[in-house]
Every structure is written in C-alpha cells, then in structure tokens.
Coordinates of C-alpha atoms (C1' of nucleotides) in Angstrom, one line a residue:
Chain K
M5 CA 11.2 46.6 7.2
Q6 CA 8.8 44.3 8.5
E7 CA 11.2 42.7 11.0
N8 CA 9.1 40.4 12.8
R9 CA 10.2 39.0 15.9
I10 CA 13.7 38.1 15.5
S11 CA 15.3 35.2 17.5
D12 CA 18.1 35.9 19.9
A13 CA 20.3 33.5 18.4
V14 CA 20.3 35.5 15.3
I15 CA 20.8 38.9 17.2
H16 CA 23.9 37.6 18.9
R17 CA 25.5 36.7 15.6
L18 CA 25.1 40.4 14.2
P19 CA 28.0 41.7 15.9
K20 CA 30.1 38.8 14.6
Y21 CA 28.8 39.7 10.9
Y22 CA 29.8 43.3 11.5
R23 CA 33.2 42.8 12.7
Y24 CA 34.0 40.4 9.8
L25 CA 32.4 42.7 7.4
S26 CA 34.7 45.6 8.7
E27 CA 37.8 43.4 8.1
L28 CA 36.8 42.7 4.6
E29 CA 36.1 46.5 4.0
A30 CA 39.6 47.2 5.4
L31 CA 41.0 44.8 3.1
G32 CA 39.3 46.6 0.1
I33 CA 37.0 43.5 -0.5
E34 CA 34.0 44.6 -2.3
R35 CA 31.8 41.7 -2.4
V36 CA 31.1 38.3 -0.9
S37 CA 29.2 35.3 -0.8
S38 CA 27.4 33.5 1.7
S39 CA 29.7 30.5 1.0
R40 CA 32.9 32.4 1.5
M41 CA 31.4 34.0 4.6
S42 CA 30.6 30.4 5.9
H43 CA 34.1 29.6 5.2
D44 CA 35.8 32.3 6.9
M45 CA 33.4 32.7 10.1
N46 CA 32.7 28.9 10.6
L47 CA 29.1 29.2 10.1
N48 CA 26.5 27.5 7.9
A49 CA 25.8 29.2 4.7
S50 CA 22.2 28.7 4.9
Q51 CA 22.2 30.1 8.2
I52 CA 23.8 33.2 7.0
R53 CA 21.7 34.0 4.4
R54 CA 18.6 33.2 6.4
D55 CA 20.0 35.5 9.2
L56 CA 20.6 38.4 6.7
N57 CA 16.7 37.7 5.4
C58 CA 15.2 38.5 8.6
F59 CA 16.0 42.2 7.9
G60 CA 15.4 42.2 4.2
G61 CA 16.9 41.0 1.1
F62 CA 20.2 42.6 1.0
G63 CA 21.9 40.2 -1.4
Q64 CA 21.9 39.8 -5.1
Q65 CA 21.2 36.5 -6.8
G66 CA 24.2 35.3 -8.8
Y67 CA 26.4 37.9 -7.2
G68 CA 26.5 37.7 -3.4
Y69 CA 26.4 40.7 -1.0
Q70 CA 28.3 44.3 -1.5
V71 CA 30.5 44.3 1.6
G72 CA 29.8 48.2 2.2
R73 CA 26.2 47.9 1.9
L74 CA 25.7 44.9 4.0
K75 CA 28.0 46.5 6.7
Q76 CA 26.1 49.6 6.7
E77 CA 22.6 47.6 6.9
I78 CA 23.9 45.5 10.0
M79 CA 25.2 48.9 11.6
R80 CA 21.5 50.4 11.0
I81 CA 20.0 47.3 12.6
L82 CA 22.3 47.4 15.7
G83 CA 22.2 51.0 16.2
I84 CA 25.9 51.4 15.6
G85 CA 26.7 55.3 14.7
S86 CA 23.3 56.4 16.0
S87 CA 24.7 58.9 18.7
Y88 CA 23.8 57.3 22.0
R89 CA 24.6 59.3 25.0
A90 CA 25.7 57.4 28.2
V91 CA 26.8 58.0 31.6
I92 CA 29.0 55.6 33.6
V93 CA 28.2 55.2 37.2
G94 CA 30.9 53.8 39.5
A95 CA 34.5 55.2 38.9
G96 CA 36.2 52.1 40.1
N97 CA 38.5 50.0 37.8
I98 CA 36.0 48.9 35.3
G99 CA 34.3 52.3 35.0
Q100 CA 37.7 53.9 34.5
A101 CA 38.7 51.6 32.1
L102 CA 35.6 51.9 30.2
L103 CA 35.9 55.8 30.0
K104 CA 39.4 55.6 28.8
Y105 CA 38.5 53.3 26.2
R106 CA 37.8 55.6 23.4
H107 CA 36.7 53.4 20.8
F108 CA 33.1 53.3 21.8
A109 CA 32.9 57.2 21.0
D110 CA 34.0 56.3 17.5
E111 CA 30.9 54.1 17.0
G112 CA 28.4 56.6 18.3
Y113 CA 28.3 55.5 22.1
E114 CA 29.5 58.7 23.6
I115 CA 30.2 58.5 27.4
V116 CA 29.0 62.0 28.5
A117 CA 29.8 61.8 32.4
V118 CA 31.1 59.7 34.9
F119 CA 29.6 59.6 38.7
D120 CA 30.6 58.1 42.0
A121 CA 29.8 58.4 45.6
D122 CA 33.2 58.3 47.0
P123 CA 34.5 61.5 47.9
N124 CA 38.0 60.7 47.5
L125 CA 37.3 60.2 43.8
I126 CA 34.9 63.2 43.4
G127 CA 36.6 66.1 41.4
R128 CA 39.6 63.9 40.3
E129 CA 39.8 64.0 36.3
V130 CA 39.8 60.6 34.2
A131 CA 40.4 61.0 30.5
G132 CA 39.8 64.5 30.6
R133 CA 36.2 64.2 32.4
P134 CA 35.7 65.0 36.0
I135 CA 34.3 62.5 38.4
R136 CA 30.7 64.0 39.5
S137 CA 29.3 63.3 42.9
M138 CA 26.2 60.8 42.9
D139 CA 24.0 64.0 44.1
E140 CA 24.4 65.6 40.7
L141 CA 23.2 62.4 38.7
P142 CA 19.5 63.0 38.5
E143 CA 20.0 66.7 37.2
F144 CA 22.6 65.8 34.9
V145 CA 20.6 62.7 33.2
K146 CA 17.5 64.7 33.0
N147 CA 19.1 67.8 31.5
N148 CA 21.6 66.0 28.9
G149 CA 19.5 63.4 27.2
V150 CA 21.2 60.6 28.5
D151 CA 20.2 57.3 26.8
I152 CA 22.2 54.4 28.3
G153 CA 23.4 53.8 32.2
I154 CA 26.4 52.0 32.4
I155 CA 26.6 50.3 35.8
A156 CA 30.1 49.9 37.0
V157 CA 29.4 50.0 41.0
P158 CA 29.9 47.2 43.7
K159 CA 27.2 44.4 43.5
P160 CA 25.2 45.5 46.6
F161 CA 24.5 48.8 45.2
A162 CA 23.9 47.6 41.4
Q163 CA 19.9 47.2 41.2
K164 CA 19.7 50.3 43.0
T165 CA 21.6 52.2 41.0
A166 CA 19.7 50.7 38.1
D167 CA 16.3 51.6 39.3
M168 CA 17.6 55.2 39.7
L169 CA 18.7 55.4 36.2
V170 CA 15.6 53.8 34.8
S171 CA 13.4 56.4 36.8
L172 CA 15.5 59.3 35.3
G173 CA 14.3 58.0 32.0
V174 CA 17.5 56.2 30.6
K175 CA 16.3 53.7 28.1
G176 CA 19.0 51.0 28.5
I177 CA 21.3 49.5 31.0
W178 CA 24.7 48.2 30.3
N179 CA 25.5 46.3 33.9
F180 CA 29.1 44.9 34.6
A181 CA 28.0 44.0 38.3
P182 CA 27.7 40.4 38.8
V183 CA 24.0 40.5 39.4
D184 CA 21.3 39.8 36.8
V185 CA 19.6 43.5 37.0
Q186 CA 15.9 43.8 36.8
V187 CA 14.0 46.5 34.8
R188 CA 10.5 47.4 34.0
R189 CA 9.3 46.7 30.4
G190 CA 10.3 48.9 27.7
V191 CA 13.7 49.3 29.0
S192 CA 16.6 47.2 27.8
V193 CA 19.5 45.7 30.0
E194 CA 22.7 44.0 28.9
N195 CA 24.6 41.9 31.9
V196 CA 28.0 41.4 31.0
H197 CA 29.3 39.1 33.8
L198 CA 33.0 39.0 33.2
S199 CA 33.6 36.3 35.5
D200 CA 31.1 33.9 34.2
S201 CA 33.0 33.9 31.1
L202 CA 36.0 32.8 33.3
Y203 CA 34.3 30.1 34.8
I204 CA 33.1 29.0 31.2
L205 CA 36.8 28.8 30.2
S206 CA 37.8 27.0 33.5
Y207 CA 34.9 24.6 32.5
H208 CA 36.3 23.8 29.3
M209 CA 39.9 23.6 30.3
R210 CA 38.9 20.9 32.8
D211 CA 36.6 19.1 30.5
Q212 CA 39.5 18.9 28.0
R213 CA 41.9 17.5 30.3
E214 CA 39.5 14.9 31.8
N215 CA 37.7 13.8 28.5
N216 CA 40.4 13.7 26.1
Chain C
M12 CA 31.0 11.4 36.7
Q13 CA 29.8 10.0 33.5
E14 CA 29.3 13.7 31.9
N15 CA 28.2 12.9 28.4
R16 CA 28.7 15.7 25.9
I17 CA 26.8 18.8 27.8
S18 CA 25.2 21.4 25.5
D19 CA 26.9 24.6 25.3
A20 CA 23.2 26.0 26.4
V21 CA 23.6 24.1 29.7
I22 CA 27.1 25.1 30.4
H23 CA 26.1 28.8 30.1
R24 CA 23.5 28.5 33.0
L25 CA 25.9 27.2 35.3
P26 CA 27.4 30.4 36.4
K27 CA 24.1 31.7 36.7
Y28 CA 23.4 28.8 39.1
Y29 CA 26.2 29.5 41.2
R30 CA 25.6 33.2 41.4
Y31 CA 22.2 32.3 42.9
L32 CA 23.3 29.4 45.1
S33 CA 25.8 31.9 46.6
E34 CA 23.1 34.4 47.1
L35 CA 20.8 31.7 48.9
E36 CA 23.8 30.7 51.1
A37 CA 24.7 34.2 52.2
L38 CA 21.2 34.3 53.2
G39 CA 21.5 31.1 55.4
I40 CA 19.1 29.3 53.2
E41 CA 19.8 25.9 53.5
R42 CA 17.7 23.9 50.9
V43 CA 15.9 24.8 47.7
S44 CA 13.3 23.3 45.2
S45 CA 13.6 23.4 41.6
S46 CA 10.3 25.3 41.7
R47 CA 11.7 27.9 44.1
M48 CA 14.8 28.2 41.7
S49 CA 12.5 28.3 38.8
H50 CA 10.5 31.2 40.3
D51 CA 13.6 33.4 41.6
M52 CA 15.7 32.8 38.6
N53 CA 12.8 32.9 35.8
L54 CA 13.7 29.5 34.3
N55 CA 11.8 26.5 33.7
A56 CA 11.8 24.0 36.6
S57 CA 12.1 21.1 34.4
Q58 CA 15.3 22.6 32.7
I59 CA 17.0 23.3 36.2
R60 CA 16.3 19.6 37.3
R61 CA 17.3 18.4 33.7
D62 CA 20.6 20.7 33.9
L63 CA 21.7 19.8 37.3
N64 CA 21.2 16.0 36.2
C65 CA 23.9 16.2 33.6
F66 CA 26.2 16.1 36.1
G67 CA 24.7 13.5 38.7
G68 CA 21.7 13.2 40.9
F69 CA 22.6 16.1 43.3
G70 CA 19.0 16.2 44.7
Q71 CA 16.7 14.1 47.0
Q72 CA 13.2 13.4 46.1
G73 CA 10.8 14.9 48.3
Y74 CA 13.1 17.5 49.8
G75 CA 15.1 19.5 46.9
Y76 CA 18.7 20.3 46.9
Q77 CA 21.0 21.1 49.6
V78 CA 22.1 24.8 48.8
G79 CA 25.7 24.0 50.0
R80 CA 26.3 20.8 48.5
L81 CA 24.8 22.0 45.1
K82 CA 27.0 25.1 45.1
Q83 CA 30.1 23.0 45.6
E84 CA 29.3 20.6 43.0
I85 CA 28.8 23.4 40.5
M86 CA 32.0 25.1 41.7
R87 CA 33.7 21.6 40.9
I88 CA 32.2 21.5 37.5
L89 CA 33.0 24.9 36.7
G90 CA 36.8 24.7 38.0
I91 CA 36.3 27.4 40.5
G92 CA 38.7 27.4 43.4
S93 CA 41.0 24.9 41.5
S94 CA 44.2 27.4 41.8
Y95 CA 44.5 28.5 38.0
R96 CA 47.7 30.6 37.3
A97 CA 46.9 33.3 34.9
V98 CA 49.2 36.0 33.2
I99 CA 47.9 39.4 31.5
V100 CA 49.3 40.1 28.3
G101 CA 48.7 44.0 27.6
A102 CA 48.8 46.5 30.6
G103 CA 46.6 49.1 29.0
N104 CA 42.9 49.8 30.5
I105 CA 41.5 46.6 30.5
G106 CA 44.7 44.8 31.6
Q107 CA 44.9 47.1 34.4
A108 CA 41.5 46.9 35.5
L109 CA 41.6 43.4 35.3
L110 CA 44.8 43.2 37.4
K111 CA 43.1 45.6 40.0
Y112 CA 40.0 43.2 40.4
R113 CA 40.8 41.3 43.2
H114 CA 37.9 39.0 43.2
F115 CA 39.3 36.6 40.8
A116 CA 42.0 35.4 43.0
D117 CA 39.5 34.5 45.8
E118 CA 37.7 32.2 43.4
G119 CA 41.1 30.4 42.6
Y120 CA 42.2 32.3 39.3
E121 CA 45.4 34.1 40.2
I122 CA 47.1 36.9 38.0
V123 CA 50.7 35.8 38.7
A124 CA 52.3 38.5 36.3
V125 CA 51.4 41.2 33.9
F126 CA 53.6 41.8 30.3
D127 CA 53.5 44.8 27.9
A128 CA 55.5 45.7 24.8
D129 CA 55.6 49.5 25.8
P130 CA 58.9 50.7 27.4
N131 CA 56.8 53.6 29.1
L132 CA 54.9 51.1 31.0
I133 CA 57.5 48.4 31.6
G134 CA 58.8 48.5 35.3
R135 CA 55.6 50.4 36.5
E136 CA 54.0 48.9 39.5
V137 CA 50.0 48.2 39.0
A138 CA 48.4 46.6 41.7
G139 CA 51.6 45.7 43.6
R140 CA 53.0 43.8 40.7
P141 CA 55.7 45.2 38.3
I142 CA 54.6 45.2 34.7
R143 CA 57.5 43.1 32.7
S144 CA 58.7 43.2 29.4
M145 CA 57.3 40.8 26.8
D146 CA 60.9 39.4 26.6
E147 CA 60.5 37.9 29.8
L148 CA 57.2 36.1 28.8
P149 CA 58.5 32.9 27.6
E150 CA 60.7 31.9 30.2
F151 CA 58.3 33.2 32.8
V152 CA 55.2 31.1 31.2
K153 CA 57.3 28.0 31.2
N154 CA 59.0 28.4 34.9
N155 CA 55.8 29.4 36.8
G156 CA 53.2 26.7 35.7
V157 CA 50.8 29.2 33.8
D158 CA 47.7 27.7 33.0
I159 CA 45.5 30.7 31.5
G160 CA 46.8 33.8 29.2
I161 CA 44.8 36.6 29.2
I162 CA 44.8 39.1 26.1
A163 CA 44.4 42.6 26.5
V164 CA 46.3 43.7 23.7
P165 CA 45.1 45.9 20.7
K166 CA 43.4 43.9 18.1
P167 CA 46.2 43.6 15.6
F168 CA 48.3 41.8 18.1
A169 CA 45.6 39.4 19.5
Q170 CA 46.1 36.6 17.2
K171 CA 50.0 36.4 17.7
T172 CA 49.8 36.8 21.4
A173 CA 47.7 33.9 21.7
D174 CA 49.8 31.7 19.5
M175 CA 52.8 32.6 21.6
L176 CA 51.0 31.7 24.7
V177 CA 49.6 28.4 23.3
S178 CA 53.1 27.4 22.1
L179 CA 54.3 28.3 25.7
G180 CA 52.0 25.7 26.9
V181 CA 49.2 27.7 28.3
K182 CA 45.6 25.7 28.1
G183 CA 43.2 28.6 28.2
I184 CA 43.1 31.9 26.6
W185 CA 40.6 34.6 28.0
N186 CA 40.6 37.2 25.2
F187 CA 39.4 40.8 25.3
A188 CA 40.4 41.9 21.7
P189 CA 37.8 42.3 19.5
V190 CA 38.4 39.3 17.1
D191 CA 37.6 35.6 17.6
V192 CA 41.1 34.3 18.3
Q193 CA 41.6 30.6 17.1
V194 CA 43.7 28.1 19.0
R195 CA 44.6 24.6 18.2
R196 CA 42.6 21.5 19.4
G197 CA 43.0 20.9 23.5
V198 CA 43.2 24.6 24.1
S199 CA 40.1 26.4 25.2
V200 CA 39.2 30.0 24.4
E201 CA 36.7 32.5 25.7
N202 CA 36.1 35.6 23.5
V203 CA 34.8 38.5 25.6
H204 CA 33.9 41.1 23.0
L205 CA 32.6 44.0 25.3
S206 CA 31.3 45.7 22.2
D207 CA 29.5 43.1 21.0
S208 CA 27.2 43.3 24.3
L209 CA 26.8 47.1 23.5
Y210 CA 25.7 46.6 20.3
I211 CA 23.1 44.2 21.3
L212 CA 21.8 46.5 23.8
S213 CA 21.6 49.2 21.2
Y214 CA 19.7 46.6 19.1
H215 CA 17.1 46.2 21.9
M216 CA 16.8 49.7 22.5
R217 CA 16.1 50.6 18.9
D218 CA 13.6 47.4 18.6
Q219 CA 11.8 48.6 22.0
R220 CA 11.5 52.3 20.6
E221 CA 10.0 51.1 17.1
N222 CA 8.3 48.1 17.6
N223 CA 6.1 48.8 20.6
Chain Z
dT2 C1' 1.6 6.4 55.1
dA3 C1' 0.8 10.8 52.6
dG4 C1' 3.2 14.6 50.7
dA5 C1' 6.4 16.7 48.4
dT6 C1' 9.9 17.1 44.9
dT7 C1' 13.4 14.8 42.1
dG8 C1' 14.8 12.1 38.0
dT9 C1' 13.5 10.5 33.6
dT10 C1' 10.6 9.7 29.5
dA11 C1' 7.6 11.6 25.9
dA12 C1' 5.9 15.9 23.6
dT13 C1' 6.7 20.1 21.8
dC14 C1' 9.0 23.7 20.1
dG15 C1' 12.4 26.4 17.9
dA16 C1' 16.5 26.9 15.4
dT17 C1' 19.8 24.9 12.2
dT18 C1' 20.7 22.9 8.0
dA19 C1' 19.8 20.8 3.1
dA20 C1' 17.7 21.4 -1.0
dC21 C1' 16.1 23.8 -4.9
dA22 C1' 13.4 27.2 -7.7
dA23 C1' 13.9 31.9 -8.7
dT24 C1' 16.5 35.2 -11.0
dC25 C1' 21.0 38.2 -11.4
Chain H
dT9 C1' 22.4 32.0 -22.7
dA10 C1' 25.3 29.6 -18.7
dG11 C1' 27.1 29.9 -14.2
dA12 C1' 26.4 31.7 -9.7
dT13 C1' 24.2 32.6 -5.6
dT14 C1' 20.5 34.3 -3.2
dG15 C1' 15.9 33.9 -1.0
dT16 C1' 12.9 30.3 0.8
dT17 C1' 10.7 26.1 1.4
dA18 C1' 11.1 21.5 3.6
dA19 C1' 13.6 18.2 6.5
dT20 C1' 16.4 17.5 10.3
dC21 C1' 18.2 18.2 14.7
dG22 C1' 18.3 19.7 19.2
dA23 C1' 16.7 22.1 23.0
dT24 C1' 12.9 23.2 26.1
dT25 C1' 8.7 22.1 28.4
dA26 C1' 5.3 18.7 30.3
dA27 C1' 3.9 14.9 32.7
dC28 C1' 4.3 11.4 35.7
dA29 C1' 6.6 7.3 37.8
dA30 C1' 10.3 6.7 41.3
dT31 C1' 11.4 7.8 45.8
dC32 C1' 12.6 10.3 49.9

DNA sequence: TAGATTGTTAATCGATTAACAATC
DNA sequence: TAGATTGTTAATCGATTAACAATC
C-alpha cells in the first residue's frame, strides 16, 4: 500500500484495464497473463506488469493474474463502488443526459440532486428527481454529504459554480463546460471537454486524407 | 506544410490553445508572447513555441504571435470550420443531448441525421430533426456525403455500428459507448469514455484524502 | 541600434520497452 | 523438476525543458 507518486500515464490506463477485466469476467475467464492482456489490449506486456506493480504484486509467477481479484483491486484503486454522492449543477442537455444515465449509480456514483437557475426548469422532474433551485444548493450540499459536483452549466458560469461547490466542501469537480476550471489544492477536477475530442478526431481525419 | 509525424501529446494540446486564443480574441487582445501564454495556461514556454513550430513559423521574433492569425492556423490544423457532416446513431440520452447541443454546427460539424432501432423513438422529433429508422441508414449515408459517424448506442452494439458506418464510407467515428471501437486503417476513431474520466476523478479524490 | 521574443539545438527528465533472475 | 510467467533492473526511446543564436 506504499503507492508512491503514480504517473498520470499509468492512472489513465487503469480504466482501460478495468473495462477489459470486466469483459473477461463476463466471459467466465478466471486467469489471464500479461502477454494475453498485451495481445488483447494492444499494450506492451512489460508496461502492463509495471503498471499493475505500482500498487502491489497482484500476480503469481508462473500463473498470471486472477481476473476477479485483479478487477477488484483496480476498482479499489480507482474508487469504483465507494459510494460517492454527487450533485449536478445545470439541468440542460448534458445535465439531463447524465441524470438519466443510470449506470453511474451501479458503480457507486450516486446523483442525489440536480439544480438549475432557470425558473422554467425548476420544479420539473427528470429521471424521477425534481430540478431544484440554485438557492437550495448551499444547504443541500452541506446537509447531504455531497462529495462530487458535476458542472453542466454554460461556460461563463462554470468557474463560479466550481468556486461555490468547493466552498461548500465538495472534494471533486467533474466539469463539462469548455473551460479548464481551477480549484484550490486538496480538491480534484476532471475537465471533460467533449468538443476537444471532436477536434482531435477531425485533425486525424484530415491527417489521414492528406498524408497517406 | 511539411508536418512530419506529430506526437499525440502535441495534438492533445492544440484544442487548449484554441480555447485560450478564442478567449484572448474575445477580449480584443491582438498579440501574445509564448511567455504570456505560458503564464496563463500553465505550460512551459519552450513547449508552446516548439508545439506551434511543428506546423510552421507562426510567430515573429521580437513581437510574439498574432492572436487572430494563430487561432486561424490552429483551426485549420484541427479542421475546425471545415464543414464536416455527421450522423448520430442511437437517440438515447447521449444521442439526444448531442443533437440538441448546437455549438458543434457553429464550428463546422453539422449533424445531418439521427437514427435509432427502437420503434417507439422512430418518427419522433428531437431538436427539429426526425429520428429515422436504422433501415434508412445505409442509403442516407451514401447519398448525403456523411463524413463522421457518432456512436451513441448501448455497448453491445457499438462495434457492429462502427463496422457498418465504416463500410458505408464514413471516415471518422466519434464513439460514446464504453468500448474501444476498432476500425480499419485509413479511418479515424475517438473514443470518449465518460465514465473513465469519472473513475480518474475518484482516484484523485481518494489519493488526496489518503496521501496528504 | 537596443530590446524582445522567436525558432532551434542541446541537456534533462520520465516513460516505455527489453531482458532476465526470482519463483510459483 | 520443467515450464511458465511475474516482478524488477537495465537499456532505449521520446517528450519536456533550458539555453541561446537568429532576427524582427
């Protein structure tokens, strides 16, 4: 459990391992070697062994890794299934889509409330939950042990929303607005930036067209 | 226009430059130096100059970079504003949210149609566009010069949907299903994996809690 | 010209990969 | 025991940063 400083590159591969191991588990496969993982996931086998070893020796020499065990370990490392409580701020397109997507709850990320500033939305129900007024946000967050704030407001309001959530004690911000939201030390942020990934797609498309 | 092999790290920073330059432009700022960019974006100034030089000498010694010009260049490199035509497959939560999000069209990524297999959805209108039957997909894609296929179907159907789109001549796949979709050489994919970023957030939250 | 700032080479750092001894 | 495969050290590769000559 030493868990020194783990590089970002490693952390970004963990969800991929998690997805892969879930597949194997669903297929009823109980053991896997780094060389098989390497083949299936298109990663170098040394890299896989090295990555997994950042967190402890999960394998057995001469045997490989137990699929179920390894999956559990990665879930623990990532915090999947740890019962986080989240609120969504912004009940527009993205906010509502996230709310309706039930799979997050299955993995321990429960969305406990949604807020919006628009009087036309307040009071409506989405996915069985009422859209609440922003006025209720401070008290709600304080009283309900909210860990994560999901930002789904328009760009100009994103930073202020983050500031408010952080000041209310939220420890993580999952931001969908197209800005890099800033938070103080001790709080974590993930900026999603959907359109960035669309730009990168179109970059590659043009690159393929021209340089091939 | 030499544009050798550009590393992925560089490409992933381009959208961030684009967002930043758009901000500056909106503020009416006309020139910027790498050291100012470095300060504002929290990147190393050498890295910025090096990144921008991958694509040509956009700066002027002793002066810096012209904001408008540089932004245009980056847009050109990324393919923003090049009139791509996209279809969405899957009119569930994510599909509908993407359809309603009009900003993509402003940047040249036009969503020209949506398809779904669910008879209960087919025929309904979302954001002024009818949800079409999957049966219409092949002919539509062939007749309408579709460049990009957006996959918003449940996981088990993602790969087959991608295969179909690629066989119909689509050159880019923007995939929202939680699998790494595979395509043949010459076609580009961007896998979005929203939940991966949530896992990474919860990893960092636990890390902050425990190792600080 | 003097000052500023790029473009680019050289130095450093970190991540990936190869190799192999340890061991199940 | 022999075979397989991990954990880990050493080698390689690539990306980041520093330094500075070129030049506006």
